[in-house]
Amino acid sequence: MPRIKSFAPSWLNEPAPAHKLFEPSIDDIKLPASLAYSRKAKLGPRRTIAKRGTEIFVAVGKQIRWGDLAHLKESWESQHSRGAAGVRIKREDSDGSFEIYDEEATSGNGHPGGLAEGYRTLKTPVADDIRELIISPQEDLLAVLTSHTVHICMLPDSSHLHTKDSAPFKPKFWTLGPTTHVTSRSAVASALWHPLGVNGSSLVTVTQDAVVRVWELSTTDRWSFDSPSLAIDLKRLADGTYLDQDFSASTSTTNKAFSPDSFDMEVAAACFPGRGSGGWSSMTLWIAMVGGDIYALCPLLPQSWAPPPTLIPSLSVSIVAKVAATEDDPQVPQDTKVLAQQQLEWMSDLDNQDPKLVEGAFGEPLVEVYTRPSRPGLVPRLQGPFQFDLNPDDEGDEEVELKDIFVIGEKINTIDLMFGEEDELDVGGYDQDGLSLSVVCLLSTSGQVKICLDIDGVQAQWLPPRNKTRSRLFTPAPKQQSLLTFQTFDTVKPAEVNPDGWPMFSEDITSRYAFYVTHAAGITYVSLAPWVFRLESELQSESEAGAEFRIDLLVKGQGSERERIYTQQRGQHVLAAATAMRDPDLGYFVLSATYHDPVALFFDVPELDAGSGPQEPAQLLLEQREPSQPLTVWEPRPLFHPSEALDHGSGLPTWLDHLKTGKRRPLVQQEVRLSLATLEVFTEGHRLVSSEVFELNKAVAELFRKCQALQFDLREQIGKANEVRQRIETIAGYDSADDDELVSDNMLIKVRLREAQRRQEELSKRMEKLRRKLGRATSRELSDKEKAWMEEVRSLESSILGADAEADQPSSPSRTKQPWKRFEEIESLRDALFTQVEQLQKKGSGDGTGDDTAGPPALSLKIPADIRKAKVAQVMGLLERETALVDAVKSRLERLTLG
């Protein structure tokens, strides 16, 4: 969960220049409070903030205001760092533009010489208040929606807006469908940029009367804005039976006959999954009806489309595998085989094409552009309405009435695509982690969020051909598709439910499986991460043992994380859909707005997971710039904005002027008399004044309650400050010293050292006691082997250290000689033998030189040579054995000493 670091900073509050982006227009300020409120009471989604990097486009009434938040923040902080070097003056012209300049920089005639940069006003051709701003994927086009009309704006480059000219900028605008999206036709429910459009130039509009139109826009061809390339009437398609029927939308404006589909097929919202989704998800349009039904249209493609590199190979592998599995299986239904053959025909048409190479965005590689396959048909089957499995039985009408839909597509299945390959597939920076199922999130009027799983998976489907339909007497109905209701929770309390409210989804910038819910009561953060990855591990696990038990624990355990991060003040108007932004200069925050003020919530930058893929350069730069912040001991509070009723002018002077110039002007100049005309004047005046006084009373009461809350918060902050002070004094030791006898820091350190030494000695004593106690508890007699080993160690010690060590040791009962003494005895015997051998050799040589006949023969000892050699070899063997024994004893003793 993101931790809120702060709310709207100073550079977004009044009188900062960035606050001018959200202030109401001059016409709304001059209106009376009652008229201003009545103008805002219009149903529909309110997405009036669009982003492009650090730039934002804010729709206020009929205006679009551009601002570079990074520049505005830097300029505001630099002004405060310089201090009061000069006087800053803020002016607003009659045309709605605004400027800020330094008094020192003005010339003598009073004109500003240095205008503040970072914001401009864009002129628009709209005739009604702007309801939604939707920027294209390439961030070069902006769709501007009112309740019934759609305009396309070519966004200028940032360099054209970063100028000192404060005059309103007039970009290039086109009217989309000048005869289609008009006030005499049905209102526009959703406008979506197709994720597979060529360079983000394909727009899909869905009207409330269930008509889907695909527009392929080209800034060099103005006729591409007049008529769509594909128009589908979902009410006709729902009743279709064969492929070559006419499902186009009717161009007549007079056919207003009653139809039950007008209620059952009233569109609330539509949604495309992201471009990086796997399977058929990126070309599937999900449509939510007001009555609670969900439909899907797949594949919905423009005439020219640009798929990601992995889309066509993955679809080809899955289609071929499906055809091979169902072709020769007699148990497979016939409609499943027909569907597999249609998908194979669609893929064959796609494989026979030679894609065109088109230049992508700046810095992007060339894009392969394909043509929409014409076989088996251009219009797919309308899949739905989906049945909800495990749906709560106690749903009310407000919980069923849908307002918005948000779909998270399945992840790209790279395992099946690269089966048997050694190289790893590069998915182009898209997220490879996640769930292999599509997640469908539904939002109702009561603020209830329903999270569903598409277990079966939506695939491309078409109606059967006419000839095959005629050849069969009965065409089986398509299989009823369903969505598994995984979790349902409320984001709004029952007392906060507004029947006229329009809750909205907004995606998060840090994770695919996190989003924001904006409703009349505030903003709620929702994260699906606690169960998504656990469920995926269970689905991909090869072992089925205990899977049912683990999944049951997963369902009954911790669900989605949700937290109300912002609570709207009572009496305030609806919020604009939350827009998440993340930038190294600005940080990670969520931006919304009321009709008068911005709402910003700044979060701590979340740590990137190890398995979240490669980090973007901007994220790496953000981590390098973010210093380690100290822990905060205070909780941030949202900024209080007084009610706008205190800023609106009164309508009483205007009413008096009309009374003086109207047909009852004689009543103003004469005395008050009891008459019907006087009663009408007083009634009308009372109605005007009472409405204004009522709004003022509510605003003042809210201000009074806020002042009381501020007193309570102040006492709480003072209490926390006292706690922190006491903790600091306790650590420093000032709390134990009297006012007259202050202890020096050196003495405090010595006391702490002595206390630490005392604790160390106590721990040592306790350790020694525990060791002795443990030794007594585990005492036992020594075994024979242990006694022999101890005797051997003593003997080695006495033989090496000498007679002193031997005297200290107790006498050994063993009569075996020590190896050391045995070695010395053998050496002495060897020397004695060598001496005797030499003497015998000398004596033998001396006797051989004399006369043999003289005297009696001397007694001579002759030993055979083989016996002598054997004896010498035996002696040498004994010597080598004793030497090896001594070396082994030495090495063993060294090991014992080291141990």
mmCIF file of N, CA and C in Angstrom, residues 105-184:
data_model
loop_
_atom_site.group_PDB
_atom_site.id
_atom_site.type_symbol
_atom_site.label_atom_id
_atom_site.label_comp_id
_atom_site.label_asym_id
_atom_site.label_seq_id
_atom_site.Cartn_x
_atom_site.Cartn_y
_atom_site.Cartn_z
ATOM 1 N N ALA A 105 10.806 43.921 -12.920
ATOM 2 C CA ALA A 105 11.057 43.683 -14.337
ATOM 3 C C ALA A 105 10.127 44.465 -15.241
ATOM 4 N N THR A 106 9.182 45.232 -14.686
ATOM 5 C CA THR A 106 8.254 45.982 -15.514
ATOM 6 C C THR A 106 8.917 47.243 -16.033
ATOM 7 N N SER A 107 8.478 47.611 -17.171
ATOM 8 C CA SER A 107 9.002 48.838 -17.779
ATOM 9 C C SER A 107 8.272 50.042 -17.218
ATOM 10 N N GLY A 108 8.644 51.171 -17.742
ATOM 11 C CA GLY A 108 8.061 52.385 -17.191
ATOM 12 C C GLY A 108 6.605 52.544 -17.497
ATOM 13 N N ASN A 109 6.114 51.987 -18.590
ATOM 14 C CA ASN A 109 4.710 52.146 -18.931
ATOM 15 C C ASN A 109 3.821 51.127 -18.237
ATOM 16 N N GLY A 110 4.385 50.268 -17.378
ATOM 17 C CA GLY A 110 3.555 49.349 -16.606
ATOM 18 C C GLY A 110 3.369 48.003 -17.226
ATOM 19 N N HIS A 111 3.920 47.728 -18.409
ATOM 20 C CA HIS A 111 3.766 46.413 -19.018
ATOM 21 C C HIS A 111 4.833 45.488 -18.468
ATOM 22 N N PRO A 112 4.521 44.270 -18.305
ATOM 23 C CA PRO A 112 5.485 43.327 -17.751
ATOM 24 C C PRO A 112 6.611 43.068 -18.727
ATOM 25 N N GLY A 113 7.797 43.032 -18.179
ATOM 26 C CA GLY A 113 8.942 42.720 -19.007
ATOM 27 C C GLY A 113 9.374 41.286 -18.883
ATOM 28 N N GLY A 114 8.943 40.545 -17.861
ATOM 29 C CA GLY A 114 9.307 39.134 -17.691
ATOM 30 C C GLY A 114 8.113 38.332 -17.243
ATOM 31 N N LEU A 115 7.430 37.654 -18.171
ATOM 32 C CA LEU A 115 6.251 36.858 -17.847
ATOM 33 C C LEU A 115 6.675 35.499 -17.320
ATOM 34 N N ALA A 116 5.858 34.943 -16.439
ATOM 35 C CA ALA A 116 6.122 33.608 -15.919
ATOM 36 C C ALA A 116 5.739 32.572 -16.956
ATOM 37 N N GLU A 117 6.617 31.607 -17.209
ATOM 38 C CA GLU A 117 6.361 30.556 -18.170
ATOM 39 C C GLU A 117 5.814 29.330 -17.446
ATOM 40 N N GLY A 118 5.357 28.360 -18.232
ATOM 41 C CA GLY A 118 4.933 27.094 -17.647
ATOM 42 C C GLY A 118 3.462 26.822 -17.754
ATOM 43 N N TYR A 119 2.642 27.759 -18.231
ATOM 44 C CA TYR A 119 1.224 27.482 -18.378
ATOM 45 C C TYR A 119 0.652 28.362 -19.480
ATOM 46 N N ARG A 120 -0.331 27.831 -20.180
ATOM 47 C CA ARG A 120 -1.023 28.551 -21.252
ATOM 48 C C ARG A 120 -2.479 28.115 -21.270
ATOM 49 N N THR A 121 -3.285 28.879 -21.972
ATOM 50 C CA THR A 121 -4.686 28.551 -22.194
ATOM 51 C C THR A 121 -4.864 28.182 -23.657
ATOM 52 N N LEU A 122 -5.551 27.053 -23.913
ATOM 53 C CA LEU A 122 -5.799 26.592 -25.277
ATOM 54 C C LEU A 122 -7.237 26.911 -25.659
ATOM 55 N N LYS A 123 -7.401 27.524 -26.794
ATOM 56 C CA LYS A 123 -8.736 27.842 -27.299
ATOM 57 C C LYS A 123 -9.382 26.582 -27.869
ATOM 58 N N THR A 124 -10.660 26.401 -27.586
ATOM 59 C CA THR A 124 -11.389 25.230 -28.056
ATOM 60 C C THR A 124 -12.646 25.674 -28.782
ATOM 61 N N PRO A 125 -13.108 24.871 -29.754
ATOM 62 C CA PRO A 125 -14.340 25.214 -30.476
ATOM 63 C C PRO A 125 -15.586 24.582 -29.888
ATOM 64 N N VAL A 126 -15.519 24.054 -28.657
ATOM 65 C CA VAL A 126 -16.647 23.323 -28.087
ATOM 66 C C VAL A 126 -17.738 24.310 -27.689
ATOM 67 N N ALA A 127 -18.982 23.824 -27.706
ATOM 68 C CA ALA A 127 -20.133 24.648 -27.340
ATOM 69 C C ALA A 127 -20.691 24.305 -25.974
ATOM 70 N N ASP A 128 -20.140 23.277 -25.322
ATOM 71 C CA ASP A 128 -20.623 22.854 -24.012
ATOM 72 C C ASP A 128 -19.416 22.568 -23.126
ATOM 73 N N ASP A 129 -19.670 22.361 -21.843
ATOM 74 C CA ASP A 129 -18.575 22.071 -20.920
ATOM 75 C C ASP A 129 -17.898 20.764 -21.298
ATOM 76 N N ILE A 130 -16.578 20.759 -21.194
ATOM 77 C CA ILE A 130 -15.782 19.576 -21.521
ATOM 78 C C ILE A 130 -15.914 18.562 -20.392
ATOM 79 N N ARG A 131 -16.177 17.323 -20.764
ATOM 80 C CA ARG A 131 -16.367 16.267 -19.779
ATOM 81 C C ARG A 131 -15.150 15.367 -19.663
ATOM 82 N N GLU A 132 -14.478 15.058 -20.771
ATOM 83 C CA GLU A 132 -13.353 14.134 -20.732
ATOM 84 C C GLU A 132 -12.243 14.619 -21.650
ATOM 85 N N LEU A 133 -11.006 14.372 -21.231
ATOM 86 C CA LEU A 133 -9.803 14.575 -22.035
ATOM 87 C C LEU A 133 -9.071 13.243 -22.095
ATOM 88 N N ILE A 134 -8.873 12.723 -23.310
ATOM 89 C CA ILE A 134 -8.240 11.418 -23.491
ATOM 90 C C ILE A 134 -7.092 11.602 -24.471
ATOM 91 N N ILE A 135 -5.877 11.405 -24.006
ATOM 92 C CA ILE A 135 -4.695 11.610 -24.828
ATOM 93 C C ILE A 135 -4.337 10.317 -25.533
ATOM 94 N N SER A 136 -3.773 10.411 -26.744
ATOM 95 C CA SER A 136 -3.449 9.247 -27.553
ATOM 96 C C SER A 136 -2.196 8.556 -27.022
ATOM 97 N N PRO A 137 -1.948 7.293 -27.418
ATOM 98 C CA PRO A 137 -0.746 6.591 -26.932
ATOM 99 C C PRO A 137 0.547 7.283 -27.324
ATOM 100 N N GLN A 138 0.593 7.933 -28.485
ATOM 101 C CA GLN A 138 1.798 8.646 -28.895
ATOM 102 C C GLN A 138 1.844 10.066 -28.346
ATOM 103 N N GLU A 139 0.811 10.494 -27.630
ATOM 104 C CA GLU A 139 0.761 11.789 -26.939
ATOM 105 C C GLU A 139 0.857 12.964 -27.912
ATOM 106 N N ASP A 140 0.319 12.756 -29.124
ATOM 107 C CA ASP A 140 0.303 13.852 -30.088
ATOM 108 C C ASP A 140 -1.113 14.313 -30.421
ATOM 109 N N LEU A 141 -2.131 13.527 -30.031
ATOM 110 C CA LEU A 141 -3.523 13.885 -30.265
ATOM 111 C C LEU A 141 -4.271 13.827 -28.941
ATOM 112 N N LEU A 142 -5.280 14.687 -28.831
ATOM 113 C CA LEU A 142 -6.095 14.758 -27.618
ATOM 114 C C LEU A 142 -7.561 14.748 -28.012
ATOM 115 N N ALA A 143 -8.296 13.754 -27.499
ATOM 116 C CA ALA A 143 -9.735 13.674 -27.741
ATOM 117 C C ALA A 143 -10.453 14.491 -26.666
ATOM 118 N N VAL A 144 -11.250 15.460 -27.102
ATOM 119 C CA VAL A 144 -11.984 16.352 -26.214
ATOM 120 C C VAL A 144 -13.458 15.994 -26.325
ATOM 121 N N LEU A 145 -14.049 15.532 -25.215
ATOM 122 C CA LEU A 145 -15.423 15.039 -25.237
ATOM 123 C C LEU A 145 -16.318 15.952 -24.416
ATOM 124 N N THR A 146 -17.456 16.260 -24.988
ATOM 125 C CA THR A 146 -18.560 16.825 -24.225
ATOM 126 C C THR A 146 -19.609 15.724 -24.075
ATOM 127 N N SER A 147 -20.815 16.081 -23.704
ATOM 128 C CA SER A 147 -21.826 15.046 -23.516
ATOM 129 C C SER A 147 -22.213 14.377 -24.831
ATOM 130 N N HIS A 148 -22.178 15.110 -25.964
ATOM 131 C CA HIS A 148 -22.623 14.553 -27.246
ATOM 132 C C HIS A 148 -21.587 14.690 -28.357
ATOM 133 N N THR A 149 -20.588 15.524 -28.207
ATOM 134 C CA THR A 149 -19.658 15.800 -29.294
ATOM 135 C C THR A 149 -18.258 15.326 -28.939
ATOM 136 N N VAL A 150 -17.466 15.114 -30.002
ATOM 137 C CA VAL A 150 -16.071 14.702 -29.859
ATOM 138 C C VAL A 150 -15.238 15.576 -30.794
ATOM 139 N N HIS A 151 -14.190 16.176 -30.247
ATOM 140 C CA HIS A 151 -13.242 16.970 -31.022
ATOM 141 C C HIS A 151 -11.846 16.399 -30.834
ATOM 142 N N ILE A 152 -11.052 16.468 -31.877
ATOM 143 C CA ILE A 152 -9.683 15.984 -31.859
ATOM 144 C C ILE A 152 -8.746 17.188 -31.969
ATOM 145 N N CYS A 153 -7.836 17.285 -31.017
ATOM 146 C CA CYS A 153 -6.888 18.400 -30.971
ATOM 147 C C CYS A 153 -5.492 17.873 -31.265
ATOM 148 N N MET A 154 -4.795 18.522 -32.172
ATOM 149 C CA MET A 154 -3.390 18.216 -32.416
ATOM 150 C C MET A 154 -2.560 18.988 -31.395
ATOM 151 N N LEU A 155 -1.944 18.257 -30.490
ATOM 152 C CA LEU A 155 -1.201 18.894 -29.409
ATOM 153 C C LEU A 155 0.091 19.491 -29.945
ATOM 154 N N PRO A 156 0.372 20.729 -29.611
ATOM 155 C CA PRO A 156 1.634 21.327 -30.044
ATOM 156 C C PRO A 156 2.797 20.792 -29.226
ATOM 157 N N ASP A 157 3.965 20.964 -29.753
ATOM 158 C CA ASP A 157 5.169 20.565 -29.028
ATOM 159 C C ASP A 157 5.372 21.472 -27.819
ATOM 160 N N SER A 158 6.070 20.923 -26.834
ATOM 161 C CA SER A 158 6.278 21.692 -25.607
ATOM 162 C C SER A 158 7.033 22.981 -25.860
ATOM 163 N N SER A 159 7.906 22.984 -26.860
ATOM 164 C CA SER A 159 8.681 24.196 -27.129
ATOM 165 C C SER A 159 7.795 25.348 -27.587
ATOM 166 N N HIS A 160 6.664 25.044 -28.239
ATOM 167 C CA HIS A 160 5.752 26.110 -28.676
ATOM 168 C C HIS A 160 4.944 26.675 -27.514
ATOM 169 N N LEU A 161 4.823 25.914 -26.436
ATOM 170 C CA LEU A 161 4.049 26.389 -25.289
ATOM 171 C C LEU A 161 4.928 27.051 -24.239
ATOM 172 N N HIS A 162 6.222 26.711 -24.218
ATOM 173 C CA HIS A 162 7.144 27.332 -23.262
ATOM 174 C C HIS A 162 7.626 28.668 -23.829
ATOM 175 N N THR A 163 6.744 29.597 -23.927
ATOM 176 C CA THR A 163 7.085 30.934 -24.401
ATOM 177 C C THR A 163 6.567 31.966 -23.411
ATOM 178 N N LYS A 164 7.041 33.184 -23.563
ATOM 179 C CA LYS A 164 6.622 34.255 -22.662
ATOM 180 C C LYS A 164 5.323 34.916 -23.116
ATOM 181 N N ASP A 165 4.785 34.435 -24.219
ATOM 182 C CA ASP A 165 3.523 34.982 -24.702
ATOM 183 C C ASP A 165 2.386 34.397 -23.867
ATOM 184 N N SER A 166 1.637 35.252 -23.195
ATOM 185 C CA SER A 166 0.549 34.784 -22.333
ATOM 186 C C SER A 166 -0.796 34.742 -23.045
ATOM 187 N N ALA A 167 -0.832 35.059 -24.327
ATOM 188 C CA ALA A 167 -2.097 35.020 -25.058
ATOM 189 C C ALA A 167 -2.552 33.585 -25.231
ATOM 190 N N PRO A 168 -3.840 33.326 -25.296
ATOM 191 C CA PRO A 168 -4.329 31.959 -25.491
ATOM 192 C C PRO A 168 -3.799 31.362 -26.789
ATOM 193 N N PHE A 169 -3.422 30.104 -26.703
ATOM 194 C CA PHE A 169 -2.876 29.387 -27.856
ATOM 195 C C PHE A 169 -4.025 28.704 -28.589
ATOM 196 N N LYS A 170 -3.974 28.749 -29.915
ATOM 197 C CA LYS A 170 -5.037 28.171 -30.724
ATOM 198 C C LYS A 170 -4.474 26.989 -31.516
ATOM 199 N N PRO A 171 -4.628 25.767 -31.006
ATOM 200 C CA PRO A 171 -4.136 24.602 -31.759
ATOM 201 C C PRO A 171 -5.111 24.190 -32.853
ATOM 202 N N LYS A 172 -4.711 23.188 -33.620
ATOM 203 C CA LYS A 172 -5.544 22.671 -34.692
ATOM 204 C C LYS A 172 -6.577 21.707 -34.107
ATOM 205 N N PHE A 173 -7.859 21.939 -34.459
ATOM 206 C CA PHE A 173 -8.968 21.101 -33.982
ATOM 207 C C PHE A 173 -9.718 20.534 -35.184
ATOM 208 N N TRP A 174 -10.217 19.292 -34.996
ATOM 209 C CA TRP A 174 -11.130 18.674 -35.950
ATOM 210 C C TRP A 174 -12.365 18.202 -35.198
ATOM 211 N N THR A 175 -13.499 18.308 -35.828
ATOM 212 C CA THR A 175 -14.747 17.789 -35.272
ATOM 213 C C THR A 175 -14.941 16.369 -35.758
ATOM 214 N N LEU A 176 -15.041 15.426 -34.823
ATOM 215 C CA LEU A 176 -15.180 14.020 -35.175
ATOM 216 C C LEU A 176 -16.656 13.710 -35.397
ATOM 217 N N GLY A 177 -16.975 13.248 -36.603
ATOM 218 C CA GLY A 177 -18.357 12.917 -36.924
ATOM 219 C C GLY A 177 -19.272 14.114 -36.836
ATOM 220 N N PRO A 178 -19.118 15.112 -37.706
ATOM 221 C CA PRO A 178 -19.974 16.308 -37.604
ATOM 222 C C PRO A 178 -21.451 16.014 -37.791
ATOM 223 N N THR A 179 -21.793 14.875 -38.395
ATOM 224 C CA THR A 179 -23.208 14.491 -38.528
ATOM 225 C C THR A 179 -23.554 13.259 -37.692
ATOM 226 N N THR A 180 -22.582 12.753 -36.956
ATOM 227 C CA THR A 180 -22.797 11.536 -36.163
ATOM 228 C C THR A 180 -22.880 11.845 -34.680
ATOM 229 N N HIS A 181 -21.854 12.505 -34.163
ATOM 230 C CA HIS A 181 -21.820 12.850 -32.741
ATOM 231 C C HIS A 181 -22.308 14.296 -32.585
ATOM 232 N N VAL A 182 -23.609 14.429 -32.554
ATOM 233 C CA VAL A 182 -24.260 15.729 -32.411
ATOM 234 C C VAL A 182 -25.303 15.622 -31.308
ATOM 235 N N THR A 183 -25.838 16.754 -30.934
ATOM 236 C CA THR A 183 -26.789 16.782 -29.819
ATOM 237 C C THR A 183 -28.109 16.106 -30.156
ATOM 238 N N SER A 184 -28.421 15.977 -31.441
ATOM 239 C CA SER A 184 -29.665 15.304 -31.810
ATOM 240 C C SER A 184 -29.535 13.792 -31.791
#
